[in-house]
Amino acid sequence: MNSRVPEISGFKPLELTDQAAVSEALRLDPPMTSELTFTNLFIWRRHYHPQLAEINGCLAVVLTPEGQYPFALPPFGAGDKAAALAGTFKAMAYAGLTPLAARVDDRFVEQWLDKDLYEVSPEPDQSDYVYLTGDLISLSGRKLHQKKNHLNQFTNNNVFGLSPLDRTVLDSVLEMQESWCRMKQCALNPELLEEDLAVFEALTHYTRLGCRGLAVLIDGRVQAFAIGEPLNPETAVIHLEKANPEIRGLYAAINHFFCRETWAEFRFVNREQDLGVEGLRQAKQSYNPHHLVEKFRITAR
């Protein structure tokens, strides 16, 4: 693929001014997958270069990452999603792109796809891990016993405080992210650099995006933070979670405290996908997910 971002007729680059339209369409058509929030699309826009159009009463989004093949997300909103997908594929073909949709949940596949017109294949590395919020708060039972021990190690060995993310701690959160990146040598890892930029975007526009966040402070300095938002009426999604890896039990602590302090009214917490990374897969499986949101790729027959 050419590294130039393709232009798709009728589509425009996603901007902060699109927040109201995207959020309203998602309110009318609550999503299941972690990709489908304005925050997620916006903070990763410098990597994925999302382009947006209204088609058949829905919003269509095509992601055009540089050096990778463009793909559409499933159209969302109150309109005809089957017609919106067909219109998206037509626009992609007109732009010289092979029509492709990805990160499509099984509900969309079952309700809106004509199997005679489309080929469907699974994307197991993109499946979202979804947990019972109560499990992540209580950490009770044999399967979560080790996580409970990690949490106890942290709480028993540290004097700490909790703070919602607001203007009083955002600068300290940015400092913690910079320190984390130095520790992980982000400059040598393109993927970590992209993530660092997404964190910067989330923190810089935090108030406007309307997310919820929590920080763990030790000696007045942020040592862990997490950012998320409601995904649908019964599910919260965690977009970002970082902790000082040198402090034992801190990752277990920020996970537990964020769910307890912020998401207790939601039945589920979506902690996004493992991307096929073995260490990430093991970490997500170790929290005993309630279920996975399976995703699929769609091509025209």
Tab-separated table of C-alpha atoms in Angstrom:
chain	number	residue	atom	x	y	z
A	1	MET	CA	0.000	0.000	0.000
A	2	ASN	CA	1.105	3.529	-0.762
A	3	SER	CA	1.695	5.501	2.426
A	4	ARG	CA	-0.451	8.377	1.132
A	5	VAL	CA	-3.842	8.571	2.824
A	6	PRO	CA	-6.451	7.952	0.096
A	7	GLU	CA	-9.261	10.400	-0.567
A	8	ILE	CA	-12.728	8.849	-0.625
A	9	SER	CA	-15.448	10.826	-2.363
A	10	GLY	CA	-18.158	12.001	0.036
A	11	PHE	CA	-16.020	11.313	3.124
A	12	LYS	CA	-14.218	13.875	5.310
A	13	PRO	CA	-11.487	13.549	7.931
A	14	LEU	CA	-12.861	13.081	11.450
A	15	GLU	CA	-12.540	16.240	13.558
A	16	LEU	CA	-13.416	17.302	17.076
A	17	THR	CA	-16.433	19.165	15.662
A	18	ASP	CA	-17.916	15.784	14.642
A	19	GLN	CA	-18.291	14.705	18.263
A	20	ALA	CA	-21.972	15.607	18.618
A	21	ALA	CA	-23.033	13.844	15.411
A	22	VAL	CA	-21.041	10.688	16.153
A	23	SER	CA	-22.194	10.528	19.774
A	24	GLU	CA	-25.845	10.993	18.797
A	25	ALA	CA	-25.677	8.237	16.189
A	26	LEU	CA	-24.142	5.910	18.769
A	27	ARG	CA	-26.779	6.874	21.338
A	28	LEU	CA	-29.457	5.799	18.880
A	29	ASP	CA	-27.565	2.622	18.011
A	30	PRO	CA	-25.563	1.578	21.114
A	31	PRO	CA	-22.398	-0.273	20.079
A	32	MET	CA	-20.945	-3.549	21.314
A	33	THR	CA	-17.380	-3.094	20.089
A	34	SER	CA	-14.712	-0.936	21.689
A	35	GLU	CA	-13.818	0.843	18.426
A	36	LEU	CA	-17.187	2.555	18.157
A	37	THR	CA	-16.868	5.559	20.425
A	38	PHE	CA	-15.980	9.083	19.374
A	39	THR	CA	-13.137	9.114	21.893
A	40	ASN	CA	-11.523	6.003	20.436
A	41	LEU	CA	-11.800	7.273	16.866
A	42	PHE	CA	-10.499	10.716	17.810
A	43	ILE	CA	-7.500	9.872	19.980
A	44	TRP	CA	-6.191	7.346	17.422
A	45	ARG	CA	-6.952	9.559	14.416
A	46	ARG	CA	-3.302	10.376	13.651
A	47	HIS	CA	-2.660	6.668	13.163
A	48	TYR	CA	-5.903	5.494	11.552
A	49	HIS	CA	-6.902	8.726	9.731
A	50	PRO	CA	-10.650	8.044	10.064
A	51	GLN	CA	-12.881	9.453	7.338
A	52	LEU	CA	-16.576	10.032	7.963
A	53	ALA	CA	-19.703	10.245	5.802
A	54	GLU	CA	-23.471	10.112	6.256
A	55	ILE	CA	-25.001	7.362	4.128
A	56	ASN	CA	-28.630	6.192	4.217
A	57	GLY	CA	-29.297	7.706	7.646
A	58	CYS	CA	-26.161	6.171	9.188
A	59	LEU	CA	-22.627	7.320	9.817
A	60	ALA	CA	-19.975	5.419	7.912
A	61	VAL	CA	-16.324	5.439	8.965
A	62	VAL	CA	-13.382	4.277	6.876
A	63	LEU	CA	-10.021	3.936	8.613
A	64	THR	CA	-7.052	4.693	6.370
A	65	PRO	CA	-3.848	3.933	8.322
A	66	GLU	CA	-0.701	4.943	6.484
A	67	GLY	CA	1.118	2.005	4.968
A	68	GLN	CA	-1.784	-0.364	5.699
A	69	TYR	CA	-4.892	-1.270	3.784
A	70	PRO	CA	-7.994	0.874	4.478
A	71	PHE	CA	-11.062	-0.739	6.008
A	72	ALA	CA	-14.537	0.357	7.001
A	73	LEU	CA	-16.080	-0.040	10.421
A	74	PRO	CA	-19.705	-1.209	10.512
A	75	PRO	CA	-22.034	1.762	9.820
A	76	PHE	CA	-23.974	2.945	12.861
A	77	GLY	CA	-27.051	5.047	13.542
A	78	ALA	CA	-30.802	4.825	13.119
A	79	GLY	CA	-30.836	4.341	9.330
A	80	ASP	CA	-30.543	1.402	6.951
A	81	LYS	CA	-27.203	-0.151	7.865
A	82	ALA	CA	-27.266	-2.665	5.002
A	83	ALA	CA	-27.657	0.152	2.479
A	84	ALA	CA	-25.022	2.210	4.316
A	85	LEU	CA	-22.513	-0.642	4.073
A	86	ALA	CA	-23.252	-1.060	0.367
A	87	GLY	CA	-22.767	2.687	-0.128
A	88	THR	CA	-19.486	2.593	1.783
A	89	PHE	CA	-18.183	-0.279	-0.342
A	90	LYS	CA	-19.202	1.588	-3.497
A	91	ALA	CA	-17.307	4.714	-2.366
A	92	MET	CA	-14.223	2.647	-1.522
A	93	ALA	CA	-14.296	0.942	-4.915
A	94	TYR	CA	-14.686	4.305	-6.667
A	95	ALA	CA	-11.552	5.492	-4.817
A	96	GLY	CA	-9.625	2.507	-6.166
A	97	LEU	CA	-9.749	0.552	-2.908
A	98	THR	CA	-10.826	-3.037	-2.390
A	99	PRO	CA	-14.058	-2.828	-0.354
A	100	LEU	CA	-13.433	-4.252	3.091
A	101	ALA	CA	-15.087	-3.912	6.481
A	102	ALA	CA	-13.477	-5.091	9.716
A	103	ARG	CA	-14.075	-5.146	13.485
A	104	VAL	CA	-17.703	-6.045	12.715
A	105	ASP	CA	-19.638	-7.649	15.569
A	106	ASP	CA	-21.830	-10.727	15.168
A	107	ARG	CA	-25.026	-8.747	15.792
A	108	PHE	CA	-24.377	-6.653	12.685
A	109	VAL	CA	-23.508	-9.779	10.702
A	110	GLU	CA	-26.740	-11.516	11.681
A	111	GLN	CA	-29.084	-8.555	11.317
A	112	TRP	CA	-27.753	-6.639	8.328
A	113	LEU	CA	-25.672	-8.845	6.043
A	114	ASP	CA	-26.981	-10.690	3.007
A	115	LYS	CA	-24.722	-13.750	3.007
A	116	ASP	CA	-25.228	-14.108	-0.748
A	117	LEU	CA	-23.521	-10.741	-1.266
A	118	TYR	CA	-20.761	-10.833	1.348
A	119	GLU	CA	-18.011	-13.131	2.541
A	120	VAL	CA	-17.528	-13.190	6.330
A	121	SER	CA	-14.359	-14.333	8.127
A	122	PRO	CA	-13.474	-14.179	11.855
A	123	GLU	CA	-10.925	-11.792	13.394
A	124	PRO	CA	-10.029	-13.585	16.653
A	125	ASP	CA	-7.194	-11.199	17.538
A	126	GLN	CA	-9.702	-8.315	17.595
A	127	SER	CA	-12.253	-9.900	19.951
A	128	ASP	CA	-13.078	-7.655	22.927
A	129	TYR	CA	-12.747	-9.097	26.429
A	130	VAL	CA	-15.811	-8.320	28.554
A	131	TYR	CA	-15.916	-8.829	32.326
A	132	LEU	CA	-18.528	-8.658	35.049
A	133	THR	CA	-17.840	-5.396	36.859
A	134	GLY	CA	-18.639	-7.039	40.172
A	135	ASP	CA	-15.902	-9.618	39.582
A	136	LEU	CA	-13.300	-6.932	38.914
A	137	ILE	CA	-14.343	-5.138	42.105
A	138	SER	CA	-14.581	-8.112	44.465
A	139	LEU	CA	-11.783	-10.251	42.964
A	140	SER	CA	-13.383	-13.154	44.797
A	141	GLY	CA	-13.163	-16.815	43.892
A	142	ARG	CA	-10.353	-19.189	42.998
A	143	LYS	CA	-9.801	-17.864	39.468
A	144	LEU	CA	-9.124	-14.328	40.714
A	145	HIS	CA	-7.242	-15.270	43.864
A	146	GLN	CA	-3.871	-14.265	42.390
A	147	LYS	CA	-5.252	-10.852	41.367
A	148	LYS	CA	-6.527	-10.366	44.901
A	149	ASN	CA	-3.040	-11.164	46.223
A	150	HIS	CA	-1.504	-8.604	43.831
A	151	LEU	CA	-3.964	-5.973	45.039
A	152	ASN	CA	-3.185	-6.788	48.670
A	153	GLN	CA	0.548	-6.538	47.991
A	154	PHE	CA	0.036	-3.027	46.736
A	155	THR	CA	-2.356	-1.810	49.441
A	156	ASN	CA	-0.313	-3.346	52.272
A	157	ASN	CA	2.993	-1.857	51.143
A	158	ASN	CA	2.087	1.626	49.939
A	159	VAL	CA	0.539	4.809	51.287
A	160	PHE	CA	-1.508	6.043	48.365
A	161	GLY	CA	-4.397	8.244	47.339
A	162	LEU	CA	-7.018	8.154	44.598
A	163	SER	CA	-8.069	11.097	42.478
A	164	PRO	CA	-10.499	11.477	39.598
A	165	LEU	CA	-8.753	12.843	36.542
A	166	ASP	CA	-9.267	16.591	36.512
A	167	ARG	CA	-7.216	19.714	35.928
A	168	THR	CA	-5.440	19.330	39.266
A	169	VAL	CA	-3.748	16.050	38.259
A	170	LEU	CA	-3.636	16.089	34.438
A	171	ASP	CA	-0.144	17.602	34.326
A	172	SER	CA	1.097	14.913	36.706
A	173	VAL	CA	-0.554	12.239	34.537
A	174	LEU	CA	1.323	13.559	31.508
A	175	GLU	CA	4.572	13.437	33.503
A	176	MET	CA	3.842	9.852	34.494
A	177	GLN	CA	3.179	8.910	30.858
A	178	GLU	CA	6.495	10.487	29.805
A	179	SER	CA	8.287	8.544	32.537
A	180	TRP	CA	6.535	5.317	31.473
A	181	CYS	CA	7.637	5.895	27.882
A	182	ARG	CA	11.241	6.439	28.908
A	183	MET	CA	11.105	3.211	30.912
A	184	LYS	CA	9.597	1.270	27.978
A	185	GLN	CA	11.813	2.997	25.362
A	186	CYS	CA	8.876	4.177	23.296
A	187	ALA	CA	11.236	5.995	20.927
A	188	LEU	CA	12.433	2.611	19.673
A	189	ASN	CA	8.950	1.111	19.248
A	190	PRO	CA	6.595	2.628	16.615
A	191	GLU	CA	3.529	1.025	18.225
A	192	LEU	CA	4.334	2.492	21.639
A	193	LEU	CA	4.941	5.877	20.000
A	194	GLU	CA	1.472	5.723	18.418
A	195	GLU	CA	-0.004	4.816	21.787
A	196	ASP	CA	1.882	7.658	23.449
A	197	LEU	CA	0.320	10.088	20.972
A	198	ALA	CA	-3.141	8.627	21.669
A	199	VAL	CA	-2.611	9.136	25.417
A	200	PHE	CA	-1.519	12.721	24.780
A	201	GLU	CA	-4.645	13.353	22.685
A	202	ALA	CA	-6.890	11.827	25.350
A	203	LEU	CA	-5.368	13.930	28.124
A	204	THR	CA	-5.179	17.150	26.099
A	205	HIS	CA	-8.866	16.933	25.129
A	206	TYR	CA	-9.980	15.075	28.252
A	207	THR	CA	-12.624	17.567	29.414
A	208	ARG	CA	-14.125	17.996	25.928
A	209	LEU	CA	-14.262	14.255	25.275
A	210	GLY	CA	-16.313	13.657	28.400
A	211	CYS	CA	-14.435	10.557	29.559
A	212	ARG	CA	-14.033	9.375	33.120
A	213	GLY	CA	-10.651	8.698	34.647
A	214	LEU	CA	-8.888	7.812	37.869
A	215	ALA	CA	-5.316	8.247	39.093
A	216	VAL	CA	-3.386	6.507	41.864
A	217	LEU	CA	-0.973	8.861	43.635
A	218	ILE	CA	1.987	8.006	45.866
A	219	ASP	CA	3.832	10.845	47.595
A	220	GLY	CA	1.801	13.311	45.561
A	221	ARG	CA	2.841	11.872	42.185
A	222	VAL	CA	0.634	9.953	39.760
A	223	GLN	CA	1.889	6.385	39.471
A	224	ALA	CA	-1.085	4.877	37.617
A	225	PHE	CA	-4.080	6.118	35.671
A	226	ALA	CA	-6.978	4.791	33.613
A	227	ILE	CA	-9.435	6.398	31.209
A	228	GLY	CA	-12.757	5.031	29.967
A	229	GLU	CA	-16.326	5.886	29.104
A	230	PRO	CA	-19.776	4.309	28.775
A	231	LEU	CA	-19.993	2.096	25.671
A	232	ASN	CA	-23.664	1.166	25.921
A	233	PRO	CA	-26.271	1.270	28.720
A	234	GLU	CA	-24.824	-1.760	30.539
A	235	THR	CA	-21.152	-1.678	29.517
A	236	ALA	CA	-18.207	0.636	30.188
A	237	VAL	CA	-15.090	0.496	28.014
A	238	ILE	CA	-11.552	1.083	29.284
A	239	HIS	CA	-9.497	2.823	26.599
A	240	LEU	CA	-6.239	3.463	28.447
A	241	GLU	CA	-4.603	2.025	31.550
A	242	LYS	CA	-1.029	2.662	32.643
A	243	ALA	CA	0.896	1.931	35.820
A	244	ASN	CA	4.491	2.178	37.010
A	245	PRO	CA	5.707	-1.398	36.384
A	246	GLU	CA	8.255	-1.095	39.190
A	247	ILE	CA	5.514	-0.921	41.846
A	248	ARG	CA	4.260	-4.419	42.654
A	249	GLY	CA	0.534	-4.931	42.372
A	250	LEU	CA	-0.158	-1.504	40.890
A	251	TYR	CA	-1.749	-2.769	37.677
A	252	ALA	CA	-4.152	-4.910	39.680
A	253	ALA	CA	-4.834	-1.915	41.916
A	254	ILE	CA	-5.701	0.593	39.162
A	255	ASN	CA	-7.980	-1.973	37.523
A	256	HIS	CA	-9.778	-2.668	40.801
A	257	PHE	CA	-10.035	0.944	41.979
A	258	PHE	CA	-11.200	2.275	38.607
A	259	CYS	CA	-14.031	-0.260	38.463
A	260	ARG	CA	-14.975	0.277	42.106
A	261	GLU	CA	-14.890	4.072	42.054
A	262	THR	CA	-16.236	4.738	38.560
A	263	TRP	CA	-18.111	1.843	36.944
A	264	ALA	CA	-20.015	0.095	39.732
A	265	GLU	CA	-23.375	0.963	38.146
A	266	PHE	CA	-22.474	-0.847	34.913
A	267	ARG	CA	-22.929	-4.615	34.651
A	268	PHE	CA	-19.982	-5.139	32.313
A	269	VAL	CA	-16.539	-3.695	31.611
A	270	ASN	CA	-15.051	-4.056	28.125
A	271	ARG	CA	-11.236	-4.096	28.286
A	272	GLU	CA	-10.723	-4.189	24.505
A	273	GLN	CA	-8.762	-6.739	22.465
A	274	ASP	CA	-5.428	-8.545	22.759
A	275	LEU	CA	-4.310	-7.874	19.137
A	276	GLY	CA	-2.783	-11.359	19.015
A	277	VAL	CA	-0.026	-10.353	21.460
A	278	GLU	CA	0.586	-13.410	23.621
A	279	GLY	CA	1.473	-11.522	26.814
A	280	LEU	CA	-1.559	-9.278	26.457
A	281	ARG	CA	-3.770	-12.292	25.761
A	282	GLN	CA	-2.582	-14.045	28.908
A	283	ALA	CA	-3.141	-10.897	30.975
A	284	LYS	CA	-6.692	-10.445	29.709
A	285	GLN	CA	-7.563	-14.120	30.111
A	286	SER	CA	-6.197	-14.093	33.661
A	287	TYR	CA	-9.048	-11.814	34.746
A	288	ASN	CA	-11.610	-14.493	33.837
A	289	PRO	CA	-13.707	-12.747	31.145
A	290	HIS	CA	-17.459	-13.258	31.190
A	291	HIS	CA	-17.557	-13.362	27.383
A	292	LEU	CA	-15.839	-12.163	24.231
A	293	VAL	CA	-17.335	-9.830	21.649
A	294	GLU	CA	-16.293	-11.629	18.474
A	295	LYS	CA	-15.503	-9.556	15.398
A	296	PHE	CA	-15.424	-10.305	11.685
A	297	ARG	CA	-14.056	-9.077	8.358
A	298	ILE	CA	-16.482	-8.552	5.493
A	299	THR	CA	-15.697	-8.549	1.783
A	300	ALA	CA	-17.955	-8.477	-1.241
A	301	ARG	CA	-18.436	-11.775	-3.057
